[in-house]
């Protein structure tokens, strides 16, 4: 009888051990399943940051250059040419109407914020700019001489072109001097020229010269 009870106890102990081992295996299996399920938030991050799926930004989207036409004049000749350029630029190449700027009333403090400006300026006696835009030229000179101004970045947002109105029948040293000075000021402050400075000669074929320059600007 004692032997029978001993055998029964062994059998019972073996059954309990088997159940414990089975339960332990099941627990490990459930843990393994939980650990291998991907985290949904991490998966979402992976999808949204996949290469080639980035949302287009202002930097990688092409947009037309916003062009303004600035003129400095004494006898209104520069304004006449500015109007001609405005008519030419207002085609399908530019999505917004090219606007005119009279340098006589323009606030030069706005220049660093401009994207594109085509300047048309005449030269007064002594190689000086027209009196109407003397303040604008003086401001450019001040910025050029100011040691606190970062010359490489101050006008780095600006793309520009300059057409000068002059006459070679007068003193050659003064021919389109204001236009040349304007171009040099702008380059010296970090602006990017779209074209070399164009020196219009009223004693020659200036109309044709202006037309060719305008076409280059409109490309």
C-alpha positions as a LaTeX table, in Angstrom:
\begin{tabular}{lrrr}
\hline
Residue & $x$ (\AA) & $y$ (\AA) & $z$ (\AA) \\
\hline
Unk1 & 0.00 & 0.00 & 0.00 \\
Unk2 & 2.83 & 2.40 & 0.85 \\
Unk3 & 4.52 & 1.59 & $-2.44$ \\
Unk4 & 1.28 & 2.30 & $-4.33$ \\
Unk5 & 0.90 & 5.67 & $-2.61$ \\
Unk6 & 4.53 & 6.50 & $-3.42$ \\
Unk7 & 4.00 & 5.70 & $-7.11$ \\
Unk8 & 0.81 & 7.78 & $-7.20$ \\
Unk9 & 2.66 & 10.72 & $-5.67$ \\
Unk10 & 5.39 & 10.46 & $-8.31$ \\
Unk11 & 2.80 & 10.41 & $-11.08$ \\
Unk12 & 1.02 & 13.43 & $-9.62$ \\
Unk13 & 4.33 & 15.32 & $-9.25$ \\
Unk14 & 5.23 & 14.51 & $-12.85$ \\
Unk15 & 1.86 & 15.80 & $-14.09$ \\
Unk16 & 2.28 & 19.04 & $-12.14$ \\
Unk17 & 5.81 & 19.47 & $-13.53$ \\
Unk18 & 4.55 & 18.93 & $-17.09$ \\
Unk19 & 1.79 & 21.48 & $-16.57$ \\
Unk20 & 4.27 & 24.01 & $-15.19$ \\
Unk21 & 6.63 & 23.51 & $-18.14$ \\
Unk22 & 3.71 & 23.85 & $-20.57$ \\
Unk23 & 2.54 & 27.06 & $-18.89$ \\
Unk24 & 6.08 & 28.49 & $-19.00$ \\
Unk25 & 6.39 & 27.74 & $-22.73$ \\
Unk26 & 3.02 & 29.39 & $-23.39$ \\
Unk27 & 4.08 & 32.48 & $-21.46$ \\
Unk28 & 7.34 & 32.74 & $-23.44$ \\
Unk29 & 5.43 & 32.36 & $-26.68$ \\
Unk30 & 3.03 & 35.19 & $-25.78$ \\
Unk31 & 5.99 & 37.42 & $-24.85$ \\
Unk32 & 7.68 & 36.64 & $-28.15$ \\
Unk33 & 4.54 & 37.59 & $-30.09$ \\
Unk34 & 4.19 & 40.89 & $-28.23$ \\
Unk35 & 7.81 & 41.81 & $-28.80$ \\
Unk36 & 7.68 & 41.14 & $-32.54$ \\
Unk37 & 4.56 & 43.26 & $-33.22$ \\
Unk38 & 5.80 & 46.59 & $-34.73$ \\
Unk39 & 4.98 & 49.79 & $-32.86$ \\
Unk40 & 2.27 & 51.63 & $-34.86$ \\
Unk41 & 3.58 & 55.10 & $-34.06$ \\
Unk42 & 7.07 & 54.14 & $-35.17$ \\
Unk43 & 5.68 & 52.56 & $-38.34$ \\
Unk44 & 3.80 & 55.77 & $-39.07$ \\
Unk45 & 6.99 & 57.76 & $-38.61$ \\
Unk46 & 8.80 & 55.46 & $-41.02$ \\
Unk47 & 6.15 & 55.89 & $-43.71$ \\
Unk48 & 5.97 & 59.67 & $-43.47$ \\
Unk49 & 9.74 & 60.01 & $-43.58$ \\
Unk50 & 10.30 & 57.65 & $-46.51$ \\
Unk51 & 12.67 & 58.93 & $-49.22$ \\
Unk52 & 10.86 & 60.62 & $-52.08$ \\
Unk53 & 7.67 & 61.23 & $-50.07$ \\
Unk54 & 8.57 & 64.65 & $-48.64$ \\
Unk55 & 6.06 & 67.44 & $-49.00$ \\
Unk56 & 7.09 & 70.07 & $-51.56$ \\
Unk57 & 8.37 & 73.26 & $-49.95$ \\
Unk58 & 8.83 & 76.81 & $-51.18$ \\
Unk59 & 12.51 & 76.12 & $-51.72$ \\
Unk60 & 12.00 & 73.20 & $-54.15$ \\
Unk61 & 9.04 & 74.66 & $-56.06$ \\
Unk62 & 9.76 & 76.81 & $-59.08$ \\
Unk63 & 8.11 & 80.22 & $-59.12$ \\
Unk64 & 8.42 & 83.17 & $-61.51$ \\
Unk65 & 10.70 & 86.01 & $-60.54$ \\
Unk66 & 8.79 & 89.09 & $-59.38$ \\
Unk67 & 10.26 & 91.91 & $-61.44$ \\
Unk68 & 9.93 & 95.62 & $-60.76$ \\
Unk69 & 11.12 & 98.38 & $-63.07$ \\
Unk70 & 12.80 & 101.31 & $-61.37$ \\
Unk71 & 13.67 & 104.51 & $-63.17$ \\
Unk72 & 15.58 & 107.66 & $-62.35$ \\
Unk73 & 14.98 & 110.54 & $-64.74$ \\
Unk74 & 15.32 & 114.24 & $-65.30$ \\
Unk75 & 13.59 & 114.74 & $-68.63$ \\
Unk76 & 11.21 & 111.75 & $-68.35$ \\
Unk77 & 13.15 & 109.78 & $-70.99$ \\
Unk78 & 13.96 & 107.02 & $-68.51$ \\
Unk79 & 10.28 & 106.79 & $-67.57$ \\
Unk80 & 9.38 & 106.39 & $-71.26$ \\
Unk81 & 11.76 & 103.46 & $-71.58$ \\
Unk82 & 10.48 & 102.01 & $-68.31$ \\
Unk83 & 6.97 & 101.98 & $-69.74$ \\
Unk84 & 8.24 & 100.19 & $-72.85$ \\
Unk85 & 9.95 & 97.56 & $-70.74$ \\
Unk86 & 6.81 & 97.07 & $-68.67$ \\
Unk87 & 4.81 & 96.33 & $-71.83$ \\
Unk88 & 7.38 & 93.77 & $-72.94$ \\
Unk89 & 7.63 & 91.97 & $-69.61$ \\
Unk90 & 3.89 & 91.69 & $-69.14$ \\
Unk91 & 3.54 & 88.50 & $-71.14$ \\
Unk92 & 3.09 & 84.85 & $-70.16$ \\
Unk93 & 6.66 & 84.63 & $-68.87$ \\
Unk94 & 5.70 & 86.61 & $-65.79$ \\
Unk95 & 2.65 & 85.58 & $-63.78$ \\
Unk96 & 2.32 & 88.95 & $-62.09$ \\
Unk97 & 2.26 & 92.39 & $-63.68$ \\
Unk98 & 5.69 & 94.05 & $-63.67$ \\
Unk99 & 5.28 & 97.24 & $-61.65$ \\
Unk100 & 7.01 & 100.60 & $-62.02$ \\
Unk101 & 9.09 & 102.32 & $-59.34$ \\
Unk102 & 9.98 & 106.00 & $-59.41$ \\
Unk103 & 13.30 & 106.21 & $-57.58$ \\
Unk104 & 12.37 & 109.76 & $-56.58$ \\
Unk105 & 9.82 & 108.38 & $-54.11$ \\
Unk106 & 11.15 & 104.86 & $-53.49$ \\
Unk107 & 12.22 & 103.90 & $-49.98$ \\
Unk108 & 15.68 & 102.33 & $-50.39$ \\
Unk109 & 15.23 & 100.45 & $-47.11$ \\
Unk110 & 12.88 & 98.15 & $-49.08$ \\
Unk111 & 15.59 & 97.13 & $-51.54$ \\
Unk112 & 16.94 & 94.13 & $-49.55$ \\
Unk113 & 13.47 & 92.58 & $-49.75$ \\
Unk114 & 13.11 & 92.88 & $-53.52$ \\
Unk115 & 13.48 & 89.80 & $-55.74$ \\
Unk116 & 14.18 & 91.36 & $-59.11$ \\
Unk117 & 14.58 & 94.95 & $-60.30$ \\
Unk118 & 15.41 & 96.35 & $-63.73$ \\
Unk119 & 16.90 & 99.83 & $-63.35$ \\
Unk120 & 16.77 & 102.47 & $-66.08$ \\
Unk121 & 18.69 & 105.62 & $-65.20$ \\
Unk122 & 20.00 & 108.65 & $-67.01$ \\
Unk123 & 23.16 & 110.61 & $-66.21$ \\
Unk124 & 23.09 & 114.30 & $-65.32$ \\
Unk125 & 25.85 & 116.85 & $-65.87$ \\
Unk126 & 29.12 & 116.00 & $-64.18$ \\
Unk127 & 28.37 & 112.27 & $-64.41$ \\
Unk128 & 25.91 & 112.51 & $-61.54$ \\
Unk129 & 22.58 & 110.67 & $-61.22$ \\
Unk130 & 19.38 & 112.67 & $-61.71$ \\
Unk131 & 18.55 & 114.90 & $-58.74$ \\
Unk132 & 15.25 & 113.04 & $-58.39$ \\
Unk133 & 17.05 & 109.87 & $-57.28$ \\
Unk134 & 20.05 & 111.41 & $-55.51$ \\
Unk135 & 18.79 & 110.14 & $-52.13$ \\
Unk136 & 18.66 & 106.59 & $-53.47$ \\
Unk137 & 22.26 & 106.78 & $-54.72$ \\
Unk138 & 23.42 & 108.38 & $-51.47$ \\
Unk139 & 21.86 & 105.54 & $-49.50$ \\
Unk140 & 23.66 & 102.94 & $-51.64$ \\
Unk141 & 26.93 & 104.76 & $-51.09$ \\
Unk142 & 26.33 & 104.88 & $-47.35$ \\
Unk143 & 25.64 & 101.13 & $-47.23$ \\
Unk144 & 28.77 & 100.49 & $-49.27$ \\
Unk145 & 30.94 & 102.48 & $-46.87$ \\
Unk146 & 29.31 & 101.24 & $-43.66$ \\
Unk147 & 31.65 & 98.67 & $-42.06$ \\
Unk148 & 28.72 & 97.13 & $-40.18$ \\
Unk149 & 27.03 & 96.00 & $-43.42$ \\
Unk150 & 27.81 & 92.48 & $-44.61$ \\
Unk151 & 28.73 & 93.23 & $-48.22$ \\
Unk152 & 28.28 & 89.61 & $-49.33$ \\
Unk153 & 24.76 & 89.21 & $-48.01$ \\
Unk154 & 23.09 & 92.61 & $-47.69$ \\
Unk155 & 21.43 & 92.48 & $-51.14$ \\
Unk156 & 21.95 & 88.77 & $-51.86$ \\
Unk157 & 18.19 & 88.31 & $-52.35$ \\
Unk158 & 18.17 & 90.77 & $-55.26$ \\
Unk159 & 18.65 & 90.00 & $-58.94$ \\
Unk160 & 18.98 & 93.07 & $-61.11$ \\
Unk161 & 19.85 & 94.62 & $-64.47$ \\
Unk162 & 20.79 & 98.19 & $-65.34$ \\
Unk163 & 20.22 & 100.13 & $-68.57$ \\
Unk164 & 21.91 & 103.53 & $-68.70$ \\
Unk165 & 20.81 & 106.46 & $-70.80$ \\
Unk166 & 23.63 & 108.63 & $-72.09$ \\
Unk167 & 25.15 & 110.40 & $-75.07$ \\
Unk168 & 28.70 & 109.88 & $-76.29$ \\
Unk169 & 28.68 & 113.34 & $-77.92$ \\
Unk170 & 29.21 & 114.75 & $-74.44$ \\
Unk171 & 32.22 & 114.05 & $-72.20$ \\
Unk172 & 33.20 & 110.42 & $-72.65$ \\
Unk173 & 34.25 & 110.08 & $-69.02$ \\
Unk174 & 30.71 & 110.97 & $-67.95$ \\
Unk175 & 28.97 & 108.66 & $-70.42$ \\
Unk176 & 26.34 & 106.64 & $-68.49$ \\
Unk177 & 28.39 & 107.22 & $-65.33$ \\
Unk178 & 25.31 & 106.98 & $-63.08$ \\
Unk179 & 24.34 & 103.58 & $-64.52$ \\
Unk180 & 27.88 & 102.24 & $-64.08$ \\
Unk181 & 28.02 & 103.50 & $-60.50$ \\
Unk182 & 24.62 & 101.97 & $-59.72$ \\
Unk183 & 25.69 & 98.60 & $-61.11$ \\
Unk184 & 28.90 & 98.68 & $-59.06$ \\
Unk185 & 27.09 & 99.64 & $-55.86$ \\
Unk186 & 24.63 & 96.76 & $-56.21$ \\
Unk187 & 27.27 & 94.15 & $-56.99$ \\
Unk188 & 29.37 & 95.45 & $-54.12$ \\
Unk189 & 26.46 & 94.83 & $-51.73$ \\
Unk190 & 25.92 & 91.24 & $-52.84$ \\
Unk191 & 23.19 & 91.65 & $-55.49$ \\
Unk192 & 23.27 & 89.30 & $-58.48$ \\
Unk193 & 23.32 & 90.87 & $-61.99$ \\
Unk194 & 21.04 & 89.20 & $-64.53$ \\
Unk195 & 22.89 & 91.00 & $-67.35$ \\
Unk196 & 25.99 & 93.17 & $-67.71$ \\
Unk197 & 25.28 & 96.89 & $-67.40$ \\
Unk198 & 24.02 & 98.22 & $-70.75$ \\
Unk199 & 25.12 & 101.71 & $-71.81$ \\
Unk200 & 22.56 & 103.28 & $-74.13$ \\
Unk201 & 23.88 & 105.89 & $-76.54$ \\
Unk202 & 21.36 & 108.54 & $-77.63$ \\
Unk203 & 23.69 & 109.61 & $-80.45$ \\
Unk204 & 23.41 & 106.16 & $-82.03$ \\
Unk205 & 20.70 & 103.50 & $-82.27$ \\
Unk206 & 19.60 & 103.52 & $-78.64$ \\
Unk207 & 16.06 & 102.31 & $-79.45$ \\
Unk208 & 17.45 & 99.15 & $-81.05$ \\
Unk209 & 19.97 & 98.75 & $-78.27$ \\
Unk210 & 17.23 & 98.97 & $-75.64$ \\
Unk211 & 15.06 & 96.49 & $-77.52$ \\
Unk212 & 17.86 & 93.88 & $-77.65$ \\
Unk213 & 18.63 & 94.38 & $-73.96$ \\
Unk214 & 14.95 & 93.99 & $-73.09$ \\
Unk215 & 14.76 & 90.74 & $-75.04$ \\
Unk216 & 17.73 & 89.33 & $-73.14$ \\
Unk217 & 16.10 & 90.34 & $-69.86$ \\
Unk218 & 12.88 & 88.64 & $-70.90$ \\
Unk219 & 14.45 & 85.21 & $-71.52$ \\
\hline
\end{tabular}
